[in-house]
Amino acid sequence: MTKLKVATCSLAGCFGCHMSLLDIDEKLFDLVQAVEFDRSPITDIKHCGPCDIGIVEGGVCNAENVHVLKEFRRNCRILVAIGACAITGGIPAMRNNVDLWDCFQEVYHYGIGLENGQIPNDPELPLPFDKVHPINEVVRIDYFLPGCPPPADAIWKFLTDLAAGREPKLDYDMLHYD
Amino acid sequence: MTKTFRLDGREIPFKEGQTIIEAAAAAGVYIPHLCHHPEFKPHGSCKLCTVNIGGRLGAACTNHAAEGMAVESETEALNADRRALTQMLFVEGNHFCPSCEKSGNCQLQAVAYHLGMMTPHFPHFYPARDIDASHPDVLLERNRCILCELCVRASRDADGKNVFGIGGRGIRARLIVNSASGRLAETNMSVTDRAAEVCPTGAIIRKRHGFTVPIGQRLYDHHDIATQLPLPARRGEGRGEG
């Protein structure tokens, strides 16, 4: 049996969705039988090659996020947005009504316990956007799996449905936005 | 003999003057809704309860039931429209479920679960809206307001206080407070008012009660809102006259 190629990444997310993926526990053994991971924090591969399924956690908050997201879209036959941040912008998007400069000042200058704080300004740092956006506002997304994070069972059900060529369907208990 | 109408092919009995949604609820049939509440006068603004009444679309909360009428509600097309309306409500406000105290008890979220909404789909507005934390016991979080006017109706018709209103038009419409400063602290609103607990979302919440019931054990965490219709015994009670 040919293994499905799967790539995953976290953009403006907290890796909570990836933690929930690991929470499928012993089913991970079944997963690695059926799936080969390409770019993913699990493999530490830096760039995504041609894949069957791409799973993207987190919204888009800077220029690097857009490059990674476009690389995933170019290479993945099916692209899945996983978690509240990828789907709505989530918690990072709560800064959308605060001026970016004010955010930086608060974090690097006025934060409790800070002395002589400096706002990072290295050319290697990706350019931050004034607003955080869900990933479907940048590239076409095939499937959405909500939750903060989605329960491990929901991720398992979703992936096994996709792998079997079925339209993914979640029971009521598995569909959560929180 | 009891009068009846047909809803998705099922005979639904009704009393003269009952709306379609009231008669359906009494018969245990759920029609998705947000601005409707059995205790308050119909508002007809959210349009989620739109049904097909003999070939014409109308709100089930404002149209009266009539003998022999044929009504369709659970059709693929109507539920697709309801899902799109719900998606628009999500992107028009700032509905961040993971950080909201109302999550799990929120009717906007519950209706979205019921309709199988996997994404808000439309581009997010991320509107700039004010929070009013001035009142000692009640928080007004306009980011989560869907302008259903249930608090307006409850404050006016049940509490007799007229604390809330809607100001502005179209996309600039917003919930306003009836005091000189526009702040909730300067009204006679009390945490025991009907207006403090009628909000279907997390726009008006009682302070210090946000997490009394843990996430995961709340009203709609495991049970579809369709199975949790308000008790028919409460219909009509406390409803404002005139």
Short mmCIF file of C-alpha atoms in Angstrom, two decimals:
data_model
loop_
_atom_site.label_atom_id
_atom_site.label_comp_id
_atom_site.label_asym_id
_atom_site.label_seq_id
_atom_site.Cartn_x
_atom_site.Cartn_y
_atom_site.Cartn_z
CA MET A 1 0.00 0.00 0.00
CA THR A 2 1.36 3.42 -0.90
CA LYS A 3 1.48 5.68 2.06
CA LEU A 4 -0.29 9.01 1.94
CA LYS A 5 2.07 11.96 2.07
CA VAL A 6 1.06 14.48 4.71
CA ALA A 7 2.62 17.85 5.55
CA THR A 8 1.73 19.98 8.58
CA CYS A 9 2.73 23.41 9.82
CA SER A 10 1.82 26.01 12.41
CA LEU A 11 1.62 29.65 11.29
CA ALA A 12 0.21 32.18 13.78
CA GLY A 13 -0.86 29.39 16.11
CA CYS A 14 0.29 27.92 19.40
CA PHE A 15 1.01 24.33 18.23
CA GLY A 16 -2.01 23.30 20.31
CA CYS A 17 -3.58 21.65 17.26
CA HIS A 18 -0.36 19.68 16.70
CA MET A 19 -0.46 18.64 20.37
CA SER A 20 -4.03 17.48 19.86
CA LEU A 21 -2.88 15.45 16.83
CA LEU A 22 -0.31 13.74 19.08
CA ASP A 23 -3.14 13.13 21.57
CA ILE A 24 -4.50 10.36 19.35
CA ASP A 25 -2.06 8.32 21.47
CA GLU A 26 -1.75 4.67 20.41
CA LYS A 27 -3.55 5.41 17.14
CA LEU A 28 -0.28 7.12 16.15
CA PHE A 29 0.98 3.59 15.35
CA ASP A 30 -1.89 3.15 12.87
CA LEU A 31 -1.24 6.64 11.52
CA VAL A 32 2.44 6.02 10.71
CA GLN A 33 1.43 2.79 8.92
CA ALA A 34 -0.84 4.77 6.61
CA VAL A 35 0.95 8.09 6.39
CA GLU A 36 4.39 9.43 5.62
CA PHE A 37 5.12 12.90 6.95
CA ASP A 38 6.75 15.48 4.68
CA ARG A 39 7.36 18.98 6.07
CA SER A 40 6.12 19.00 9.65
CA PRO A 41 7.38 19.87 13.15
CA ILE A 42 7.39 16.08 13.60
CA THR A 43 10.06 15.56 10.89
CA ASP A 44 11.74 18.97 10.97
CA ILE A 45 11.81 18.95 7.14
CA LYS A 46 11.99 22.64 6.17
CA HIS A 47 10.18 22.72 2.83
CA CYS A 48 7.08 20.98 1.60
CA GLY A 49 7.26 18.61 -1.40
CA PRO A 50 4.29 17.22 -3.34
CA CYS A 51 1.77 15.86 -0.79
CA ASP A 52 -1.68 14.32 -0.65
CA ILE A 53 -2.81 16.26 2.40
CA GLY A 54 -1.54 19.49 3.93
CA ILE A 55 -2.69 20.49 7.40
CA VAL A 56 -2.27 24.12 8.38
CA GLU A 57 -2.63 25.39 11.93
CA GLY A 58 -2.73 29.10 12.76
CA GLY A 59 -3.71 32.24 10.89
CA VAL A 60 -1.55 34.56 8.81
CA CYS A 61 0.18 37.30 10.83
CA ASN A 62 3.37 37.99 8.83
CA ALA A 63 4.99 37.74 5.41
CA GLU A 64 6.68 34.40 6.17
CA ASN A 65 3.28 32.86 7.01
CA VAL A 66 2.10 33.76 3.51
CA HIS A 67 5.17 32.17 1.87
CA VAL A 68 4.71 28.94 3.84
CA LEU A 69 0.96 28.88 3.17
CA LYS A 70 1.46 29.37 -0.58
CA GLU A 71 4.11 26.63 -0.62
CA PHE A 72 1.58 24.30 1.03
CA ARG A 73 -1.13 25.23 -1.46
CA ARG A 74 1.23 24.65 -4.42
CA ASN A 75 2.24 21.22 -3.15
CA CYS A 76 -0.80 19.75 -1.41
CA ARG A 77 -3.65 18.11 -3.27
CA ILE A 78 -5.98 18.64 -0.29
CA LEU A 79 -5.40 21.55 2.07
CA VAL A 80 -7.02 21.47 5.52
CA ALA A 81 -7.38 24.46 7.86
CA ILE A 82 -7.20 23.11 11.39
CA GLY A 83 -8.23 25.01 14.52
CA ALA A 84 -9.82 28.35 15.40
CA CYS A 85 -6.80 30.47 14.36
CA ALA A 86 -6.51 29.07 10.82
CA ILE A 87 -10.28 29.39 10.36
CA THR A 88 -11.10 32.73 12.06
CA GLY A 89 -7.72 34.28 12.93
CA GLY A 90 -8.44 33.17 16.50
CA ILE A 91 -6.74 34.61 19.57
CA PRO A 92 -3.92 36.32 17.57
CA ALA A 93 -6.61 38.20 15.60
CA MET A 94 -7.82 39.78 18.83
CA ARG A 95 -5.03 42.30 18.22
CA ASN A 96 -6.71 43.39 14.99
CA ASN A 97 -8.26 46.43 16.61
CA VAL A 98 -5.08 47.49 18.37
CA ASP A 99 -2.53 49.53 16.46
CA LEU A 100 0.52 47.34 15.66
CA TRP A 101 2.92 49.95 17.00
CA ASP A 102 0.96 50.11 20.27
CA CYS A 103 1.17 46.30 20.47
CA PHE A 104 4.96 46.39 20.09
CA GLN A 105 5.29 49.19 22.64
CA GLU A 106 3.21 47.27 25.13
CA VAL A 107 5.10 44.02 24.62
CA TYR A 108 8.67 45.34 24.38
CA HIS A 109 8.64 48.66 26.25
CA TYR A 110 5.90 48.82 28.84
CA GLY A 111 5.44 45.15 29.77
CA ILE A 112 5.73 44.37 33.47
CA GLY A 113 9.35 43.75 34.53
CA LEU A 114 10.90 45.17 31.36
CA GLU A 115 13.89 47.49 31.48
CA ASN A 116 15.48 49.16 28.45
CA GLY A 117 13.27 47.10 26.16
CA GLN A 118 13.94 47.22 22.44
CA ILE A 119 11.61 46.43 19.59
CA PRO A 120 13.28 43.67 17.51
CA ASN A 121 14.28 45.00 14.11
CA ASP A 122 16.47 42.37 12.47
CA PRO A 123 16.17 42.03 8.67
CA GLU A 124 15.81 38.26 9.15
CA LEU A 125 12.59 38.71 11.10
CA PRO A 126 9.46 38.37 8.95
CA LEU A 127 7.47 41.53 8.33
CA PRO A 128 4.45 41.59 10.66
CA PHE A 129 1.02 42.49 9.24
CA ASP A 130 -1.22 45.11 10.80
CA LYS A 131 -4.00 42.51 10.96
CA VAL A 132 -4.10 38.74 11.41
CA HIS A 133 -6.16 36.86 8.84
CA PRO A 134 -7.67 33.39 8.50
CA ILE A 135 -5.83 31.33 5.87
CA ASN A 136 -8.84 31.05 3.53
CA GLU A 137 -8.47 34.79 2.90
CA VAL A 138 -5.07 34.06 1.28
CA VAL A 139 -5.35 30.67 -0.47
CA ARG A 140 -8.14 28.26 -1.37
CA ILE A 141 -8.86 25.80 1.43
CA ASP A 142 -10.52 22.45 0.80
CA TYR A 143 -11.61 21.49 4.32
CA PHE A 144 -12.03 23.15 7.70
CA LEU A 145 -11.67 21.38 11.03
CA PRO A 146 -12.65 23.79 13.82
CA GLY A 147 -11.81 23.63 17.51
CA CYS A 148 -9.36 25.19 19.95
CA PRO A 149 -7.92 22.66 19.50
CA PRO A 150 -10.11 20.13 17.70
CA PRO A 151 -10.39 17.03 19.92
CA ALA A 152 -7.91 14.24 19.05
CA ASP A 153 -10.82 11.99 18.07
CA ALA A 154 -12.10 14.64 15.66
CA ILE A 155 -8.68 14.90 14.00
CA TRP A 156 -8.48 11.11 13.73
CA LYS A 157 -12.00 10.84 12.28
CA PHE A 158 -11.29 13.67 9.83
CA LEU A 159 -7.99 12.21 8.61
CA THR A 160 -9.26 8.63 8.31
CA ASP A 161 -12.28 9.87 6.34
CA LEU A 162 -10.00 11.85 4.01
CA ALA A 163 -7.53 8.98 3.65
CA ALA A 164 -10.37 6.63 2.73
CA GLY A 165 -11.61 9.09 0.11
CA ARG A 166 -14.77 9.89 2.08
CA GLU A 167 -16.21 13.35 2.67
CA PRO A 168 -15.12 14.08 6.29
CA LYS A 169 -18.05 14.13 8.69
CA LEU A 170 -17.95 14.91 12.39
CA ASP A 171 -20.43 13.81 15.03
CA TYR A 172 -22.05 16.60 17.07
CA ASP A 173 -19.71 15.91 19.99
CA MET A 174 -16.63 16.47 17.83
CA LEU A 175 -17.63 19.85 16.40
CA HIS A 176 -16.48 22.63 18.72
CA TYR A 177 -15.28 26.17 18.17
CA ASP A 178 -13.72 26.41 21.65
CA MET B 1 -61.88 20.41 16.26
CA THR B 2 -58.24 21.48 16.56
CA LYS B 3 -56.91 23.46 13.64
CA THR B 4 -53.74 22.18 11.99
CA PHE B 5 -51.21 23.11 9.33
CA ARG B 6 -48.56 20.99 7.65
CA LEU B 7 -44.89 21.49 8.51
CA ASP B 8 -42.53 19.36 6.40
CA GLY B 9 -45.43 17.01 5.85
CA ARG B 10 -46.33 16.69 9.52
CA GLU B 11 -49.68 17.89 10.94
CA ILE B 12 -49.04 20.60 13.55
CA PRO B 13 -51.95 21.72 15.75
CA PHE B 14 -52.20 25.42 16.56
CA LYS B 15 -54.32 27.89 18.47
CA GLU B 16 -55.67 31.01 16.78
CA GLY B 17 -53.05 33.79 16.90
CA GLN B 18 -50.07 31.46 17.29
CA THR B 19 -47.11 32.00 15.01
CA ILE B 20 -45.63 29.12 13.01
CA ILE B 21 -42.58 28.94 15.28
CA GLU B 22 -44.74 28.92 18.44
CA ALA B 23 -46.98 26.14 17.17
CA ALA B 24 -43.97 24.15 15.96
CA ALA B 25 -42.21 24.53 19.33
CA ALA B 26 -45.36 23.41 21.17
CA ALA B 27 -45.36 20.29 18.98
CA GLY B 28 -41.66 19.73 19.76
CA VAL B 29 -40.42 20.75 16.31
CA TYR B 30 -37.36 23.00 16.19
CA ILE B 31 -37.00 25.77 13.64
CA PRO B 32 -33.55 27.46 13.89
CA HIS B 33 -33.77 30.99 15.30
CA LEU B 34 -31.81 33.61 17.24
CA CYS B 35 -33.91 36.78 17.68
CA HIS B 36 -37.05 34.83 18.59
CA HIS B 37 -37.81 34.17 22.25
CA PRO B 38 -41.13 32.70 23.35
CA GLU B 39 -41.55 35.29 26.10
CA PHE B 40 -41.08 38.37 23.97
CA LYS B 41 -42.75 40.03 21.05
CA PRO B 42 -41.56 38.80 17.65
CA HIS B 43 -38.78 40.80 16.04
CA GLY B 44 -38.25 39.02 12.72
CA SER B 45 -34.76 40.38 12.17
CA CYS B 46 -32.33 37.45 12.18
CA LYS B 47 -34.20 35.64 9.38
CA LEU B 48 -32.84 32.27 10.50
CA CYS B 49 -36.38 30.95 10.97
CA THR B 50 -37.25 31.69 7.35
CA VAL B 51 -39.56 28.96 6.05
CA ASN B 52 -41.35 28.33 2.79
CA ILE B 53 -45.03 29.12 3.32
CA GLY B 54 -47.02 27.87 0.35
CA GLY B 55 -44.30 28.95 -2.09
CA ARG B 56 -43.35 32.23 -0.40
CA LEU B 57 -40.47 32.74 2.02
CA GLY B 58 -41.34 34.26 5.37
CA ALA B 59 -40.16 34.35 8.98
CA ALA B 60 -41.77 31.60 11.08
CA CYS B 61 -41.67 33.95 14.09
CA THR B 62 -43.79 36.68 12.48
CA ASN B 63 -46.19 34.68 10.30
CA HIS B 64 -49.29 33.29 11.94
CA ALA B 65 -50.22 29.67 11.51
CA ALA B 66 -53.33 29.18 9.37
CA GLU B 67 -55.60 26.26 8.74
CA GLY B 68 -54.33 23.96 6.01
CA MET B 69 -51.19 25.96 5.12
CA ALA B 70 -48.20 23.96 3.87
CA VAL B 71 -44.87 25.00 5.38
CA GLU B 72 -41.40 23.69 4.56
CA SER B 73 -38.52 24.21 6.99
CA GLU B 74 -36.04 21.34 6.92
CA THR B 75 -34.99 21.62 3.29
CA GLU B 76 -31.43 21.60 2.02
CA ALA B 77 -31.87 25.03 0.42
CA LEU B 78 -33.32 26.69 3.54
CA ASN B 79 -30.62 25.22 5.76
CA ALA B 80 -27.95 26.41 3.31
CA ASP B 81 -29.42 29.93 3.55
CA ARG B 82 -29.49 29.66 7.35
CA ARG B 83 -25.86 28.56 7.37
CA ALA B 84 -24.88 31.53 5.19
CA LEU B 85 -26.78 33.93 7.48
CA THR B 86 -25.03 32.45 10.51
CA GLN B 87 -21.66 32.78 8.77
CA MET B 88 -22.40 36.44 8.08
CA LEU B 89 -23.25 37.02 11.75
CA PHE B 90 -19.89 35.48 12.69
CA VAL B 91 -17.79 37.63 10.34
CA GLU B 92 -19.69 40.86 11.08
CA GLY B 93 -18.77 40.75 14.76
CA ASN B 94 -15.73 39.61 16.71
CA HIS B 95 -16.77 36.14 17.80
CA PHE B 96 -13.70 34.50 19.31
CA CYS B 97 -15.23 31.40 20.87
CA PRO B 98 -12.02 30.16 22.55
CA SER B 99 -11.84 33.32 24.67
CA CYS B 100 -15.57 33.82 25.33
CA GLU B 101 -17.19 33.10 28.70
CA LYS B 102 -20.44 32.20 26.95
CA SER B 103 -18.92 29.46 24.79
CA GLY B 104 -20.97 26.29 25.13
CA ASN B 105 -24.02 28.23 26.32
CA CYS B 106 -24.10 30.53 23.29
CA GLN B 107 -27.06 30.21 20.94
CA LEU B 108 -25.19 31.71 17.97
CA GLN B 109 -22.56 29.00 18.38
CA ALA B 110 -25.21 26.33 19.01
CA VAL B 111 -27.16 27.22 15.88
CA ALA B 112 -23.88 27.09 13.92
CA TYR B 113 -23.18 23.62 15.36
CA HIS B 114 -26.72 22.56 14.49
CA LEU B 115 -26.27 23.73 10.91
CA GLY B 116 -22.84 22.06 10.64
CA MET B 117 -20.96 25.31 10.04
CA MET B 118 -17.29 24.33 9.57
CA THR B 119 -16.05 27.85 8.71
CA PRO B 120 -17.39 31.42 8.73
CA HIS B 121 -16.33 31.39 5.04
CA PHE B 122 -16.78 35.12 4.31
CA PRO B 123 -13.95 37.66 4.85
CA HIS B 124 -13.88 38.76 8.48
CA PHE B 125 -14.78 42.39 9.21
CA TYR B 126 -12.98 42.57 12.57
CA PRO B 127 -15.03 45.67 13.44
CA ALA B 128 -13.85 48.04 16.16
CA ARG B 129 -16.49 47.93 18.89
CA ASP B 130 -16.62 49.26 22.44
CA ILE B 131 -16.78 47.27 25.63
CA ASP B 132 -18.66 48.76 28.60
CA ALA B 133 -17.38 47.32 31.87
CA SER B 134 -18.65 50.24 33.98
CA HIS B 135 -21.51 48.38 35.67
CA PRO B 136 -20.45 46.51 38.83
CA ASP B 137 -22.33 43.31 37.94
CA VAL B 138 -23.02 43.32 34.20
CA LEU B 139 -20.55 43.40 31.30
CA LEU B 140 -21.57 44.77 27.92
CA GLU B 141 -19.33 43.23 25.23
CA ARG B 142 -20.46 44.73 21.92
CA ASN B 143 -17.96 42.63 19.93
CA ARG B 144 -20.36 39.71 20.41
CA CYS B 145 -23.64 41.57 19.77
CA ILE B 146 -25.79 40.33 16.88
CA LEU B 147 -28.42 43.11 17.21
CA CYS B 148 -31.28 40.68 17.95
CA GLU B 149 -32.78 43.31 20.29
CA LEU B 150 -33.76 40.70 22.89
CA CYS B 151 -32.19 42.87 25.61
CA VAL B 152 -34.01 45.90 24.21
CA ARG B 153 -37.33 44.02 24.37
CA ALA B 154 -36.63 42.45 27.78
CA SER B 155 -35.61 45.74 29.36
CA ARG B 156 -38.59 47.57 27.91
CA ASP B 157 -41.33 44.94 28.18
CA ALA B 158 -40.33 42.77 31.15
CA ASP B 159 -38.16 45.02 33.32
CA GLY B 160 -39.95 48.28 32.47
CA LYS B 161 -36.60 50.12 32.34
CA ASN B 162 -35.78 50.85 28.71
CA VAL B 163 -32.04 50.50 29.30
CA PHE B 164 -31.08 49.43 25.77
CA GLY B 165 -31.68 50.60 22.23
CA ILE B 166 -30.14 50.31 18.78
CA GLY B 167 -28.40 53.38 17.37
CA GLY B 168 -27.06 53.95 13.86
CA ARG B 169 -28.07 52.26 10.65
CA GLY B 170 -26.86 49.41 8.47
CA ILE B 171 -23.33 48.28 9.22
CA ARG B 172 -23.00 51.13 11.74
CA ALA B 173 -25.94 49.87 13.85
CA ARG B 174 -24.86 49.25 17.43
CA LEU B 175 -26.30 48.55 20.85
CA ILE B 176 -26.60 51.77 22.85
CA VAL B 177 -27.37 52.45 26.49
CA ASN B 178 -30.03 54.86 27.66
CA SER B 179 -28.04 57.15 29.97
CA ALA B 180 -26.52 60.60 29.59
CA SER B 181 -22.97 59.22 29.37
CA GLY B 182 -24.06 56.14 27.42
CA ARG B 183 -22.54 53.97 30.14
CA LEU B 184 -24.32 51.06 31.76
CA ALA B 185 -23.25 52.07 35.29
CA GLU B 186 -25.45 55.16 35.06
CA THR B 187 -28.66 53.25 34.34
CA ASN B 188 -30.91 51.51 36.84
CA MET B 189 -30.07 48.13 35.30
CA SER B 190 -29.79 45.34 37.84
CA VAL B 191 -28.10 41.96 37.49
CA THR B 192 -31.47 40.33 38.28
CA ASP B 193 -33.15 42.00 35.27
CA ARG B 194 -34.46 39.79 32.46
CA ALA B 195 -32.30 41.92 30.14
CA ALA B 196 -29.19 40.64 31.94
CA GLU B 197 -29.83 36.99 31.07
CA VAL B 198 -31.73 37.00 27.79
CA CYS B 199 -28.76 37.64 25.47
CA PRO B 200 -28.31 34.65 23.13
CA THR B 201 -24.57 35.38 22.76
CA GLY B 202 -21.91 36.65 25.16
CA ALA B 203 -22.70 40.34 24.58
CA ILE B 204 -24.38 40.83 27.96
CA ILE B 205 -23.01 38.67 30.71
CA ARG B 206 -23.17 38.62 34.48
CA LYS B 207 -19.76 39.36 35.93
CA ARG B 208 -18.02 36.72 38.05
CA HIS B 209 -20.22 33.89 36.71
CA GLY B 210 -18.35 33.24 33.45
CA PHE B 211 -16.86 29.89 34.38
CA THR B 212 -19.20 28.62 37.11
CA VAL B 213 -19.96 25.71 34.78
CA PRO B 214 -16.75 24.46 33.14
CA ILE B 215 -16.28 24.40 29.36
CA GLY B 216 -17.24 20.94 28.18
CA GLN B 217 -20.21 20.62 30.56
CA ARG B 218 -22.37 23.35 29.11
CA LEU B 219 -25.81 23.41 27.52
CA TYR B 220 -24.81 22.85 23.91
CA ASP B 221 -21.44 21.10 24.39
CA HIS B 222 -22.96 17.65 23.85
CA HIS B 223 -26.59 18.28 22.93
CA ASP B 224 -27.95 19.88 19.79
CA ILE B 225 -29.97 23.05 20.41
CA ALA B 226 -32.79 21.39 18.43
CA THR B 227 -33.30 18.97 21.32
CA GLN B 228 -33.47 21.77 23.90
CA LEU B 229 -36.57 23.75 23.06
CA PRO B 230 -37.77 26.08 25.82
CA LEU B 231 -40.61 24.57 27.83
CA PRO B 232 -43.99 25.27 26.20
CA ALA B 233 -45.34 26.19 29.65
CA ARG B 234 -43.31 29.39 29.53
CA ARG B 235 -44.79 30.60 26.29
CA GLY B 236 -46.76 33.79 26.68
CA GLU B 237 -45.71 34.38 30.27
CA GLY B 238 -44.39 37.83 30.97
CA ARG B 239 -44.97 38.88 27.42
CA GLY B 240 -45.35 42.61 27.01
CA GLU B 241 -48.77 43.82 25.93
CA GLY B 242 -49.49 46.52 23.40
#
